[in-house]
Each structure stands twice: as structure tokens, then as C-alpha cells.
Tab-separated table of C-alpha atoms in Angstrom:
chain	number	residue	atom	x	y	z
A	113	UNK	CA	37.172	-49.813	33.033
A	114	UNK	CA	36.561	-47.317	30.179
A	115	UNK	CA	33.822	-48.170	28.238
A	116	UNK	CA	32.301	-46.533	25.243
A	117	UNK	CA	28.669	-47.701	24.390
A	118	UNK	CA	27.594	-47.272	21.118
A	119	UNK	CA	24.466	-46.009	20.143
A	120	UNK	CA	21.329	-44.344	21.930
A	121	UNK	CA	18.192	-46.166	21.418
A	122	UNK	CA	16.478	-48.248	23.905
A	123	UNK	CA	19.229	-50.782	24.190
A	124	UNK	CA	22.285	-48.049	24.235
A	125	UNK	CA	20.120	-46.026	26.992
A	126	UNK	CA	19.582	-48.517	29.310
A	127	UNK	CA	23.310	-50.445	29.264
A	128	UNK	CA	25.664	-47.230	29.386
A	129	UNK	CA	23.919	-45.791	32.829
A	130	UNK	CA	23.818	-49.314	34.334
A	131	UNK	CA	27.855	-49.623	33.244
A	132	UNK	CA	27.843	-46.351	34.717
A	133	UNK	CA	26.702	-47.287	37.936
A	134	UNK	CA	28.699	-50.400	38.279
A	135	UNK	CA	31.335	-47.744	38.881
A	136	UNK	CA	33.051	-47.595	35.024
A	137	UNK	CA	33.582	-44.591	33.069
A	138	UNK	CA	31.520	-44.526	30.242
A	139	UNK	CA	31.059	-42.222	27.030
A	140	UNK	CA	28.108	-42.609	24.856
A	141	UNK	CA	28.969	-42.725	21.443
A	142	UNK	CA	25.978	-41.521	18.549
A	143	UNK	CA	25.892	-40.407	15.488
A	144	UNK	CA	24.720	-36.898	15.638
A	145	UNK	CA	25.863	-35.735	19.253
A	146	UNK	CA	23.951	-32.360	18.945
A	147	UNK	CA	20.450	-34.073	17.173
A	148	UNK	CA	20.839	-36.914	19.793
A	149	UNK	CA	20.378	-33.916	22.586
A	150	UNK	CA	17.504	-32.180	21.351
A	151	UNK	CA	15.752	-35.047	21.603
A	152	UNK	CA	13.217	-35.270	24.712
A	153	UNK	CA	14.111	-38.860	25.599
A	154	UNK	CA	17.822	-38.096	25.979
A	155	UNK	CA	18.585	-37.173	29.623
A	156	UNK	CA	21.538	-39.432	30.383
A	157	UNK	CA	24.064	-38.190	32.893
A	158	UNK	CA	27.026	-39.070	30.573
A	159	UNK	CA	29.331	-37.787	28.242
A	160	UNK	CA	28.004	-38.156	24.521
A	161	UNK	CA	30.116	-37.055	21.837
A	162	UNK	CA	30.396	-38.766	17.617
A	163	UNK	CA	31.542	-42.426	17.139
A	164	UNK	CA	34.706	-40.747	16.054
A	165	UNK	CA	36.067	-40.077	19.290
A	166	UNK	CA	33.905	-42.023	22.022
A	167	UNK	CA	36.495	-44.856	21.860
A	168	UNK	CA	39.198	-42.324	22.142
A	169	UNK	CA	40.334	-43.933	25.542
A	170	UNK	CA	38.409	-47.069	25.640
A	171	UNK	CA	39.022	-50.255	27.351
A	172	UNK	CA	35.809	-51.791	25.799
A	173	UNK	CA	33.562	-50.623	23.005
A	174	UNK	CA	29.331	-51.932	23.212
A	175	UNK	CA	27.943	-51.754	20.092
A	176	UNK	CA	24.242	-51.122	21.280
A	177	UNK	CA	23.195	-49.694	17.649
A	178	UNK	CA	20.687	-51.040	15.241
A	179	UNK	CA	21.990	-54.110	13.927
A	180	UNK	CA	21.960	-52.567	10.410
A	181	UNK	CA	23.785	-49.572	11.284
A	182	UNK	CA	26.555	-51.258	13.368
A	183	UNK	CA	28.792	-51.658	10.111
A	184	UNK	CA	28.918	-47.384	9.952
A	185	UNK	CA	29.156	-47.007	13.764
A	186	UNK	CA	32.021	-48.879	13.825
A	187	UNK	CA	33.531	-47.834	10.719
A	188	UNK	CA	33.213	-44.029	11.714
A	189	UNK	CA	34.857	-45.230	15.218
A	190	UNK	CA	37.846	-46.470	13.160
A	191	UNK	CA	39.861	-49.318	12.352
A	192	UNK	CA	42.918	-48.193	14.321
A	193	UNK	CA	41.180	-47.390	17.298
A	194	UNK	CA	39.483	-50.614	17.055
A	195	UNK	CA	42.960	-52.968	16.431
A	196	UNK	CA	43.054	-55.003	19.936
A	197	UNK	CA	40.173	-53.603	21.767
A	198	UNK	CA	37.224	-55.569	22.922
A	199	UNK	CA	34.519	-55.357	21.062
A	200	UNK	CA	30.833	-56.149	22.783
A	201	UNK	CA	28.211	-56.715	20.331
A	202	UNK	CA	24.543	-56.739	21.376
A	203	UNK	CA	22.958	-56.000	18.643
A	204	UNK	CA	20.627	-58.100	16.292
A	205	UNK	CA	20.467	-58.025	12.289
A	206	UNK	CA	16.455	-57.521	12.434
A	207	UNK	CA	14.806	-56.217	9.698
A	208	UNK	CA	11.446	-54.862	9.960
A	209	UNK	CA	11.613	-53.388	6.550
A	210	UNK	CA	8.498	-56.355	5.683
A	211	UNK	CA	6.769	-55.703	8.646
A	212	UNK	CA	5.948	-57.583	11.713
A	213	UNK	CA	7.580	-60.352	12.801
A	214	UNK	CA	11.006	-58.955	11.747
A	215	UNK	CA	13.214	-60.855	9.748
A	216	UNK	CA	17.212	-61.153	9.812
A	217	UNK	CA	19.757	-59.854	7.549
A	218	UNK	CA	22.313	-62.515	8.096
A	219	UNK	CA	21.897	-66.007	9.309
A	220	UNK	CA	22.528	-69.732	9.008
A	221	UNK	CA	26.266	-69.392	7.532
A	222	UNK	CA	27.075	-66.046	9.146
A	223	UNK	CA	26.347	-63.769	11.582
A	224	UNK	CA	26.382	-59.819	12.429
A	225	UNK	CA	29.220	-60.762	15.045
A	226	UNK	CA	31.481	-62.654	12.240
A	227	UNK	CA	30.385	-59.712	9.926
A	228	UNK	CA	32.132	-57.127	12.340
A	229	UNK	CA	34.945	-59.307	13.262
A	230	UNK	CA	35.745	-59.775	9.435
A	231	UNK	CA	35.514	-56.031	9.070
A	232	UNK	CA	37.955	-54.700	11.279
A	233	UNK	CA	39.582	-58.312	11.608
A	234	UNK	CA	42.139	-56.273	14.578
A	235	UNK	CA	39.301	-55.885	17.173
A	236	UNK	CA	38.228	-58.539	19.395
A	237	UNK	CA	34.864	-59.206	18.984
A	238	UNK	CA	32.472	-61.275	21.625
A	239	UNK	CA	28.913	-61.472	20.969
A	240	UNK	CA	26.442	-61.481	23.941
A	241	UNK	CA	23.284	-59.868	25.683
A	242	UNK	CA	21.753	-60.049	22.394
A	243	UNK	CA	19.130	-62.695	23.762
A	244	UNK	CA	17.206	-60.736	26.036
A	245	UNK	CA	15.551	-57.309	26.110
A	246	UNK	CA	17.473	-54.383	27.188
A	247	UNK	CA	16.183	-54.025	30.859
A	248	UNK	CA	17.216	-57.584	31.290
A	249	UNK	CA	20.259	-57.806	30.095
A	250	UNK	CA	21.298	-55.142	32.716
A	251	UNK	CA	19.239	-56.467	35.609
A	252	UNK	CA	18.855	-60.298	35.152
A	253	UNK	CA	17.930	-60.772	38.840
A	254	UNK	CA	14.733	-59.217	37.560
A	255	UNK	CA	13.614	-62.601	35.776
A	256	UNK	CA	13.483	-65.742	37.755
A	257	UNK	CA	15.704	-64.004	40.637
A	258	UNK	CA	18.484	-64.381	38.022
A	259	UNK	CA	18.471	-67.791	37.743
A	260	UNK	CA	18.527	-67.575	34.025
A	261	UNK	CA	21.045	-68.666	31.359
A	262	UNK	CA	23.501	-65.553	28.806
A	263	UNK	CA	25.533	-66.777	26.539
A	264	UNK	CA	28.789	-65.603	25.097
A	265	UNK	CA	30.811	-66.220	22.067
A	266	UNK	CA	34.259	-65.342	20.642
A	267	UNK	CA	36.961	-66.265	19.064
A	268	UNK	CA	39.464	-64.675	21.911
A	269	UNK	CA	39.844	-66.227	25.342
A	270	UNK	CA	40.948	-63.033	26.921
A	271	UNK	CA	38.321	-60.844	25.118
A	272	UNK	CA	35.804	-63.647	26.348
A	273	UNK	CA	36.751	-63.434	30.239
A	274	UNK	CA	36.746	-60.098	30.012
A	275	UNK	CA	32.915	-59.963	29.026
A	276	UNK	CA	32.278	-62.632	31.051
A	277	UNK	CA	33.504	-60.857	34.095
A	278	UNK	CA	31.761	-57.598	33.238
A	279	UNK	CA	28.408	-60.034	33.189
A	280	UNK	CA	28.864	-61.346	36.509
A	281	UNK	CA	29.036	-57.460	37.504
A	282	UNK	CA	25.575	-57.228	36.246
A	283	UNK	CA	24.387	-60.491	38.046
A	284	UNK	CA	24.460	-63.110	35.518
A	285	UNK	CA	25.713	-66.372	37.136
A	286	UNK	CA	24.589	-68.981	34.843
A	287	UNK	CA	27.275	-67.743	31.793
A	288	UNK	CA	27.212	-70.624	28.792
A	289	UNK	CA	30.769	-69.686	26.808
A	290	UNK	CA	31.143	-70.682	22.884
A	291	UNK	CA	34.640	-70.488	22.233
A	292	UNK	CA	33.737	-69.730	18.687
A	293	UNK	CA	31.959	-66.526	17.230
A	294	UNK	CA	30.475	-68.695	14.714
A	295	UNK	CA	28.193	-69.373	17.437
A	296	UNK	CA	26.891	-65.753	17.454
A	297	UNK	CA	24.534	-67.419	14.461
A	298	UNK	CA	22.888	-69.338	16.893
A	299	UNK	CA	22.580	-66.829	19.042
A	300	UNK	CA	21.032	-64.390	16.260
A	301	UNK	CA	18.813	-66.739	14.909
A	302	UNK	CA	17.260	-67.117	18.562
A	303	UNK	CA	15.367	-63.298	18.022
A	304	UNK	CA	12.693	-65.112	15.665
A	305	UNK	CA	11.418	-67.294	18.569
A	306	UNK	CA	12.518	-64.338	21.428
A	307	UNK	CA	10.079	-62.065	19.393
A	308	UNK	CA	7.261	-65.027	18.785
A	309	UNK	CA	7.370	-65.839	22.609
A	310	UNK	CA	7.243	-61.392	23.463
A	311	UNK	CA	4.191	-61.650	21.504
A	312	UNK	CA	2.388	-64.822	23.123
A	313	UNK	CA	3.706	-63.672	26.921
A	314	UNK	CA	2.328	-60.277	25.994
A	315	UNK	CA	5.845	-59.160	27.491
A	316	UNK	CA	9.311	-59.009	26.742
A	317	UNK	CA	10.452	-59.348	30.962
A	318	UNK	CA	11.196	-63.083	30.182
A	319	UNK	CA	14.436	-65.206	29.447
A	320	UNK	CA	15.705	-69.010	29.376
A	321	UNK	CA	17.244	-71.364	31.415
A	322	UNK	CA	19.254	-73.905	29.440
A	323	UNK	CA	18.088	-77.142	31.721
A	324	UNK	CA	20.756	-79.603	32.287
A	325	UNK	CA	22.755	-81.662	34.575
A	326	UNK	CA	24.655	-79.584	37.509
A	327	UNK	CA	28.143	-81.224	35.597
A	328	UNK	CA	27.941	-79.331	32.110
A	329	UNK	CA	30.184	-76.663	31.623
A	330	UNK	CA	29.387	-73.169	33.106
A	331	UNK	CA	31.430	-70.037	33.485
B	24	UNK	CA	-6.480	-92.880	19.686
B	25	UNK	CA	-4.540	-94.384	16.405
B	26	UNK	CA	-1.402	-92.927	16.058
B	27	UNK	CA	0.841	-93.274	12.855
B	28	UNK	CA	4.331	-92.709	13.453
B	29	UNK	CA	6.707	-91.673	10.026
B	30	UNK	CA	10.004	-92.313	10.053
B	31	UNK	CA	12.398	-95.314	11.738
B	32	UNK	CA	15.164	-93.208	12.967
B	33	UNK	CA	16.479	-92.305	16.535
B	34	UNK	CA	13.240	-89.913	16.845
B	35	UNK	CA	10.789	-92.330	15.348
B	36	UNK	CA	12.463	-95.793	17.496
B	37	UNK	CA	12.003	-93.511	20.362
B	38	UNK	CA	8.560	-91.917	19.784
B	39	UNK	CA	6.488	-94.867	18.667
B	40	UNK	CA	7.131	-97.021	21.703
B	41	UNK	CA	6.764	-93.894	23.695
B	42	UNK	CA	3.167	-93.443	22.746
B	43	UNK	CA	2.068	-96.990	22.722
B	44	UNK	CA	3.237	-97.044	26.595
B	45	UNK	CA	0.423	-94.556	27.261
B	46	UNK	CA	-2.252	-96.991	25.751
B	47	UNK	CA	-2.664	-95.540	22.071
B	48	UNK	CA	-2.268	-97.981	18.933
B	49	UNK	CA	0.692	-96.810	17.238
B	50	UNK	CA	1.627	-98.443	13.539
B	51	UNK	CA	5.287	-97.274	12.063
B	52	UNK	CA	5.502	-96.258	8.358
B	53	UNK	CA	8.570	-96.612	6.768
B	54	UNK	CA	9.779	-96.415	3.736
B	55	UNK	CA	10.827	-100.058	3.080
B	56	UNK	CA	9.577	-102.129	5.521
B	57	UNK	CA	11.863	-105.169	4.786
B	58	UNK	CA	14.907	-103.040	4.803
B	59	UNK	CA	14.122	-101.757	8.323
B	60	UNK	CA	13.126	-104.983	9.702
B	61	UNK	CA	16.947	-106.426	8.207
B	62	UNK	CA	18.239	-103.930	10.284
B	63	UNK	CA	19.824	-104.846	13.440
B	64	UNK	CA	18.360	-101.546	15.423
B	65	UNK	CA	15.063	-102.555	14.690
B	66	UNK	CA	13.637	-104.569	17.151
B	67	UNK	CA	10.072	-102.646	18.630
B	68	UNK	CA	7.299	-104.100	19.157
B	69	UNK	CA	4.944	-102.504	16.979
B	70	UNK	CA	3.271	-102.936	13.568
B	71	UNK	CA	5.660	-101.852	10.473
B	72	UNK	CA	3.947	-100.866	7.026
B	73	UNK	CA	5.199	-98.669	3.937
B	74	UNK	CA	4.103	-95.032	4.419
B	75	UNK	CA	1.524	-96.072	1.317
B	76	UNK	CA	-0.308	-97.569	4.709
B	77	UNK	CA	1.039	-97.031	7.982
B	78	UNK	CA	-1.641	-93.940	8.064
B	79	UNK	CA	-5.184	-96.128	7.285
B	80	UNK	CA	-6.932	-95.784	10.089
B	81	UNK	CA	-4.663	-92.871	12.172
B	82	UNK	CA	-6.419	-90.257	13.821
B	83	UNK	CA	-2.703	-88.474	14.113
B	84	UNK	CA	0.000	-88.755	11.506
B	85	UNK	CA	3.472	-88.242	13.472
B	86	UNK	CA	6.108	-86.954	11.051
B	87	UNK	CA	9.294	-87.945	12.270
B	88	UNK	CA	11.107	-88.897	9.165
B	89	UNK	CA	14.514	-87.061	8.415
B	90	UNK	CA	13.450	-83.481	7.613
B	91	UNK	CA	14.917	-83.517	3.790
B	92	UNK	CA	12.835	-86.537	3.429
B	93	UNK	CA	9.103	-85.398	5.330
B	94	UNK	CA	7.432	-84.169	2.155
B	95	UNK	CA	8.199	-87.356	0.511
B	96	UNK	CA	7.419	-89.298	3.126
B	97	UNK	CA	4.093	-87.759	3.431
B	98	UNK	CA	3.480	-87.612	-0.042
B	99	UNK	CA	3.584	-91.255	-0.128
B	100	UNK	CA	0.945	-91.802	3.137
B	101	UNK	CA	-1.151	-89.858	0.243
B	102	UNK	CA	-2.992	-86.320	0.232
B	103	UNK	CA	-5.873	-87.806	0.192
B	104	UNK	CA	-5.665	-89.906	3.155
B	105	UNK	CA	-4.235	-86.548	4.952
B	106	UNK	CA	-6.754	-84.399	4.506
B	107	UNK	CA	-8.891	-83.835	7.805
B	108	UNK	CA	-5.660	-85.299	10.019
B	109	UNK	CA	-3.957	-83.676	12.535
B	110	UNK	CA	-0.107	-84.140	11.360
B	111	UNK	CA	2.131	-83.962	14.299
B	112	UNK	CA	5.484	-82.432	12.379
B	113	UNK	CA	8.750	-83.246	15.207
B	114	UNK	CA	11.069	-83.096	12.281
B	115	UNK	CA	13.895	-80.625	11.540
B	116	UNK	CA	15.277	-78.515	7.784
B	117	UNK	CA	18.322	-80.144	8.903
B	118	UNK	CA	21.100	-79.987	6.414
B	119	UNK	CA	24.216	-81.945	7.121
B	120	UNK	CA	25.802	-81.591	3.502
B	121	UNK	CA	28.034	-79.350	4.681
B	122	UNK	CA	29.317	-81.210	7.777
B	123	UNK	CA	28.878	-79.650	11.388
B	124	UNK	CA	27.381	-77.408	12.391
B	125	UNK	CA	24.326	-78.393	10.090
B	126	UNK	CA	22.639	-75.696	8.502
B	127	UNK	CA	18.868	-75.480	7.909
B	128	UNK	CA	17.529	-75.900	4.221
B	129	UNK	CA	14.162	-73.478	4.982
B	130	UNK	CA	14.377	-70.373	7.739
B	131	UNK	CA	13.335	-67.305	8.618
B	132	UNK	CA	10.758	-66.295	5.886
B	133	UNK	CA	9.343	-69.736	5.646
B	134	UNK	CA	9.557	-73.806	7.604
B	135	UNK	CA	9.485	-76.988	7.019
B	136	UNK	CA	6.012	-76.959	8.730
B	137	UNK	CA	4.463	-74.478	6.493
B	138	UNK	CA	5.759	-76.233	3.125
B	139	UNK	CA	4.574	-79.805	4.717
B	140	UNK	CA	0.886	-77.809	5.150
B	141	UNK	CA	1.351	-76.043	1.547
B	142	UNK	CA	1.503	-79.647	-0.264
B	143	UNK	CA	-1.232	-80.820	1.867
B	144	UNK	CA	-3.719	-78.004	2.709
B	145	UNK	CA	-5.956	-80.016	3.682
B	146	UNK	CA	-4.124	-81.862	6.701
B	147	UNK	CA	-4.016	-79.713	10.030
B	148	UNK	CA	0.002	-79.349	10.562
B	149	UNK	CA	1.036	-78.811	14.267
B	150	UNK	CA	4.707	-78.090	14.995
B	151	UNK	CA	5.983	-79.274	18.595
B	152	UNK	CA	8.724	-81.428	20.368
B	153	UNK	CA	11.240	-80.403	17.491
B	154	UNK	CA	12.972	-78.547	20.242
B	155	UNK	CA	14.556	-81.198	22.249
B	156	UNK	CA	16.212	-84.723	21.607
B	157	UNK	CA	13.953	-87.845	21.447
B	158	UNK	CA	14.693	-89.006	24.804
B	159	UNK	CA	13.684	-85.498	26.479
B	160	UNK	CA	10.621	-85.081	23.968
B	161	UNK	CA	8.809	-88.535	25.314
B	162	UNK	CA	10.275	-88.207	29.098
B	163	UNK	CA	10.460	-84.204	29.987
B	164	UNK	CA	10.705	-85.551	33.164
B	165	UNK	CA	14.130	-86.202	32.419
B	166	UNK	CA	15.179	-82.909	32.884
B	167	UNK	CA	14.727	-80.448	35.507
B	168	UNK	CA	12.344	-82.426	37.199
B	169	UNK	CA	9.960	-81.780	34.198
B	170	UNK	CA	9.967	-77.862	34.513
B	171	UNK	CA	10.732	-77.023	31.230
B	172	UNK	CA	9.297	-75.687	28.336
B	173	UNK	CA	7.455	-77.052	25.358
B	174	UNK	CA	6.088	-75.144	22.311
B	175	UNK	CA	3.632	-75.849	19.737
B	176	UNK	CA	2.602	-74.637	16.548
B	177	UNK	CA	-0.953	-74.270	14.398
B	178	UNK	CA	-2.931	-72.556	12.623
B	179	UNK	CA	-5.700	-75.007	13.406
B	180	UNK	CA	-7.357	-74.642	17.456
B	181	UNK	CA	-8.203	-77.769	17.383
B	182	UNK	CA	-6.050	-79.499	16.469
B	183	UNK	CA	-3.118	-77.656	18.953
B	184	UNK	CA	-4.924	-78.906	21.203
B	185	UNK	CA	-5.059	-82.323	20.263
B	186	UNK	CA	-1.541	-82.383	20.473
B	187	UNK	CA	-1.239	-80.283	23.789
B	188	UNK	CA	-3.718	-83.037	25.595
B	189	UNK	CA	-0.490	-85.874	24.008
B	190	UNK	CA	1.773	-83.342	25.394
B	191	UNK	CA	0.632	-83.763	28.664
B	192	UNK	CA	0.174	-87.431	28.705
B	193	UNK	CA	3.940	-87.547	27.945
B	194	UNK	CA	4.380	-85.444	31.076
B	195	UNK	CA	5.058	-81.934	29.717
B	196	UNK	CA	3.644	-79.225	31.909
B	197	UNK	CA	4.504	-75.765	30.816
B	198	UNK	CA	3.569	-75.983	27.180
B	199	UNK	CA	3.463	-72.595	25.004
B	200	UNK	CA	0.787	-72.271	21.973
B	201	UNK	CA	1.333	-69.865	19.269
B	202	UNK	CA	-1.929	-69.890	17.112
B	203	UNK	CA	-0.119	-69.128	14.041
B	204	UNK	CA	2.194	-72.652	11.881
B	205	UNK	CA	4.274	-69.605	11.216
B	206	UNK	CA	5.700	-69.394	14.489
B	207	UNK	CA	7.522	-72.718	13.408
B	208	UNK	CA	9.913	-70.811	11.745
B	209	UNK	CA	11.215	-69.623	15.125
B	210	UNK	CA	11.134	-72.954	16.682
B	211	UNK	CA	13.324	-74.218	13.709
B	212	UNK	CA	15.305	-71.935	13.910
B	213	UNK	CA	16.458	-72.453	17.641
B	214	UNK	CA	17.792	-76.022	16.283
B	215	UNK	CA	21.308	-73.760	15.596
B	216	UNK	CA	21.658	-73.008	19.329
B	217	UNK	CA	20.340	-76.525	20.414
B	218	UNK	CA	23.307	-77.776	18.383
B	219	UNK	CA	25.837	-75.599	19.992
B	220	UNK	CA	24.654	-75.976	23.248
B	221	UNK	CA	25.013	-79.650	22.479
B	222	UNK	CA	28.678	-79.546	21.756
B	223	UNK	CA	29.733	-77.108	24.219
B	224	UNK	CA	27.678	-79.147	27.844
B	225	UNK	CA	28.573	-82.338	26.400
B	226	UNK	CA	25.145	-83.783	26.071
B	227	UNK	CA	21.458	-84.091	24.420
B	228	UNK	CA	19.628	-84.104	28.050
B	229	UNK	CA	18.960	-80.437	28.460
B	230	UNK	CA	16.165	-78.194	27.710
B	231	UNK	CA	14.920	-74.433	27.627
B	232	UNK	CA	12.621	-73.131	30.422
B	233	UNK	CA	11.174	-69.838	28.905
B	234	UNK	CA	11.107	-68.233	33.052
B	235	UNK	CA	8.672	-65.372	33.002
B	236	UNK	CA	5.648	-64.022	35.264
B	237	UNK	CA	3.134	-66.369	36.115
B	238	UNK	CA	0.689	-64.350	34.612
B	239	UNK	CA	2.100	-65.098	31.452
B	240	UNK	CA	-0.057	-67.256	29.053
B	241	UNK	CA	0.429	-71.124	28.909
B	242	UNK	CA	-1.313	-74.228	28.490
């Protein structure tokens, strides 16, 4: 699959190599390509160009920005280019403009995820991977030997299964599906006790299992 | 110990009995006695009062009244007879208004635990067992064989513990303290993914395990 991953902090560095290695041909999108390589930390093996064209020829764009910046990554990408394609968003609306422990942007009646969607209302948008910390979402056999739960949420079947497939690539198996993106606000508004619990553990290498009888639903 | 237990709905019916099974003397406050006695549902085995008593001689104060109706409830058991007692808050900033999904009336910068402890400085709030239904909150068991997680909430040592010691009466094993009624606004504000997770596996009977390294700090 071609897949263009947007953004290149923590979260954007760690998914578009492990996409890479899962055998798919990924392009980094940022937005200053040529400030983005002077910088020490950037030593990805991968093509980086502007959000403008890194979904030139994708199958699936992963909106790894900052949650507050998503609006002008994808904007810059393009409406067009973004009428029918998937659209993976892992990012959070945190705001650590008050400090420590961030707050969120949007919440409780609507969500970064329905935000997007509404935006360019042509793209398919599925919210996931958003509940756990970068190196996890990418390598969940590293908590619990992977025995922990990701949930996904959108308002397209096809878009969904798509995602869903791509996270059994990565070695989720316990895969809870909202057929609704509304649900991405109760996904978001999990980061206030994700970042209270990162805190108490003293690390952010954790994740949950949603308990419950062998017979409810599971993808 | 002398537990007073706020509130006669599914949480409270289900509580109250719960704790006088593991030897303490539990009274019920309620708003109007006579009303909930007329009731068909009502039919435990315990002392009833108005909230104007239920508290007298309580060394805990359980608040499991309807959260749009806790600071009333509690204002009625009296500041006065609060202050000094450990105030177990299970409740939830539920609002239903709107239909479903509910929506919460207090989140992110603030709870319903930190406004109970505003009007009543003088009680010691602790935030736990919001996070699961009734059934799973007094029988953890229930669920996963009892391997999953419980959090609690306080700015008050002693008290947390207090409530940690009932936590573990009740069966709860892997219980997580934040030392700050702040963190309550996280645990609130998981109620939005409880609810989905509800509707989507079909049932009340599950729970979170927060799966990290042993290492990691619990109770």
C-alpha cells in the first residue's frame, strides 16, 4: 500500500519506518521539507517532501501531526487529493498551552476526528492509535505480549477494515470497532487519564485491556 | 466501620448491601425516605433515613446519588457533619438531557469530585469505583477473574487509603492511587468510552486492566 504519514515528531517518526518495514511504500509528509532535514533527529530512510505532494499517490494518508496543526496539514495536502482516500488519524487535541497536565481542545460533543471529517467531508476518516504512546502503537506485542485492547472508529465500513487490517499487520489482535466516528470523543477524552496513569507508572510503555466475556464483539 | 451510603439508585441498591456483607453497619440516606420505601425496587435490608441523618454516626459518607444531584444531596447530610469524613464520591457529571450518548456536565479543567470538595473543604473527597458498573464495582471478581484495574483519587493520604483497605475487602487487587482529587477529572472523563464500549460488546460486565511492567507502582 502507499502510505503518506503526516508529520515528523515523535509519533510521525516512529509509525512511517515501522509502515515502512511492514513492506509499504511510504512518503513522509512535513511542513518544511528542507528545515525538517537540518534537524539532528531526522535520519529516516524515507522520502520526505511538503504536505502538498506527499499524498500525491497515496492509498492511505496518517495524520501523525500535533493535534492542533492537523487542520493546516491537511488543508495544505488538499481537498481533492483527499476526496475518497482513507484518512488515519492518530493524533490528540492536547493543549499544553496551561501547562502540565494538558488539556483538550475539543471534547464531549465533538472530536478532532469529526473536526477533520467535517472539513474535507470527501475523505474517509477512521480514528485510531491515538490511545497509546507512539512505540506502542507500532509494536503492541511490547506490552502484555500484545494482549492488549486498540480501538477504531469511523463512519465508513471499508475505510474501517482497511485500518483494521493494517493493525493486525502491526500485531494488534484484540481490535474493538465503533462504527461511528462520534466515538473518536471517547477515544480523545481517554488522553486525560492515559497522561495521569504515564505520570503515576513513571512510564508511558503501558496500555488497556477492555475485560469482558470471550462472546463480545471483536475484530 | 459505619458506613453511610447516599443515594437509592442501581449504584446505591447495589453498594449498600455490598458493604454490609463484609460486616460494616451501613445506613442509606435518601432523599425521601417514604417515597423510596413505596417503591416496589426497594426491598434491602438496611436502615433508611433522609440524608439530614443517614450520616450521624458514619465514619465514611458513600456518595452514590445521581451525579446532577451529589452536591445537593450532600448539602443536605450537612457541612458540618462532613467535615473530618472521608467521602467516598462513586458518582458520575452524567448528563442525559440530551439523550445518548450522555455528555458530562464538568470535564477536563475541573470534576464533580473537586466541586463536591470545594463546597465542603473540610470533608476528605476520594474518587474511586466510578469506573465500572455497580455489579463489577462490589464483585471485581466478576470479571477477568478479578485482574483488573481500579483507580482512586485524593488529595488526602489518609484517607486513599481508607478507601484502598474497602477496596480490597471488596476483592479488588490491582488498585492505582493518584495523590492528587484532580486526577478525577481523568477518571470522569473515561465514562465516554465506558459508554461506548457498553453499546458496542453488548454489556456492563467488563473492565480496564491498565497492563504495564510490574515494576510499575500500585497498591
Amino acid at each position: 500500500m502507499r502510505i503518506a504519514v503526516l508529520g515528523t515528531g515523535s509519533v510521525g517518526r516512529t509509525v512511517a519506518p515501522a509502515l515502512a518495514r511492514l513492506g509499504h511504500q511510504v512518503t513522509v509528509g512535513t511542513r518544511d521539507p528542507a528545515a525538517t532535514r537540518a534537524r539532528e533527529a531526522w535520519d529516516l530512510d524515507l522520502p520526505l517532501t511538503g504536505y502538498d505532494t506527499a499524498a500525491d499517490d497515496a492509498d492511505l494518508v496518517v495524520n501523525a501531526t500535533n493535534g492542533q496543526a492537523s487542520l493546516e496539514a491537511l488543508t495544505a495536502v488538499g481537498a481533492d487529493r483527499l476526496a475518497g482516500t482513507v484518512v488515519l488519524d492518530v493524533a490528540n487535541p492536547l493543549d499544553f498551552s496551561a501547562g502540565f497536565p494538558p488539556t483538550l481542545t475539543v471534547k464531549d460533543t465533538d472530536s478532532l476526528a469529526e473536526q477533520l471529517q467535517r472539513a474535507f467531508p470527501e475523505a474517509r476518516v477512521v480514528k485510531s492509535l491515538n490511545t497509546t504512546t507512539a512505540g506502542v502503537m507500532v509494536d503492541p506485542r511490547s506490552v502484555g505480549d500484545g494482549d492488549t485492547t486498540m480501538f477504531v472508529a469511523s463512519d465508513h465500513a471499508e475505510a474501517r477494515a482497511l485500518v483494521v487490517d493494517l493493525l493486525h499487520q502491526l500485531g494488534w489482535r484484540d481490535v474493538i470497532e465503533f462504527d461511528t466516528l462520534s466515538a473518536a470523543r471517547a477515544m480523545e477524552m481517554w488522553l486525560p487519564l492515559w497522561v495521569r496513569l504515564m505520570g503515576t507508572l513513571g512510564t508511558a510503555r503501558f496500555n488497556v485491556k477492555v475485560v469482558r466475556d470471550e462472546a463480545a464483539s471483536t475484530s
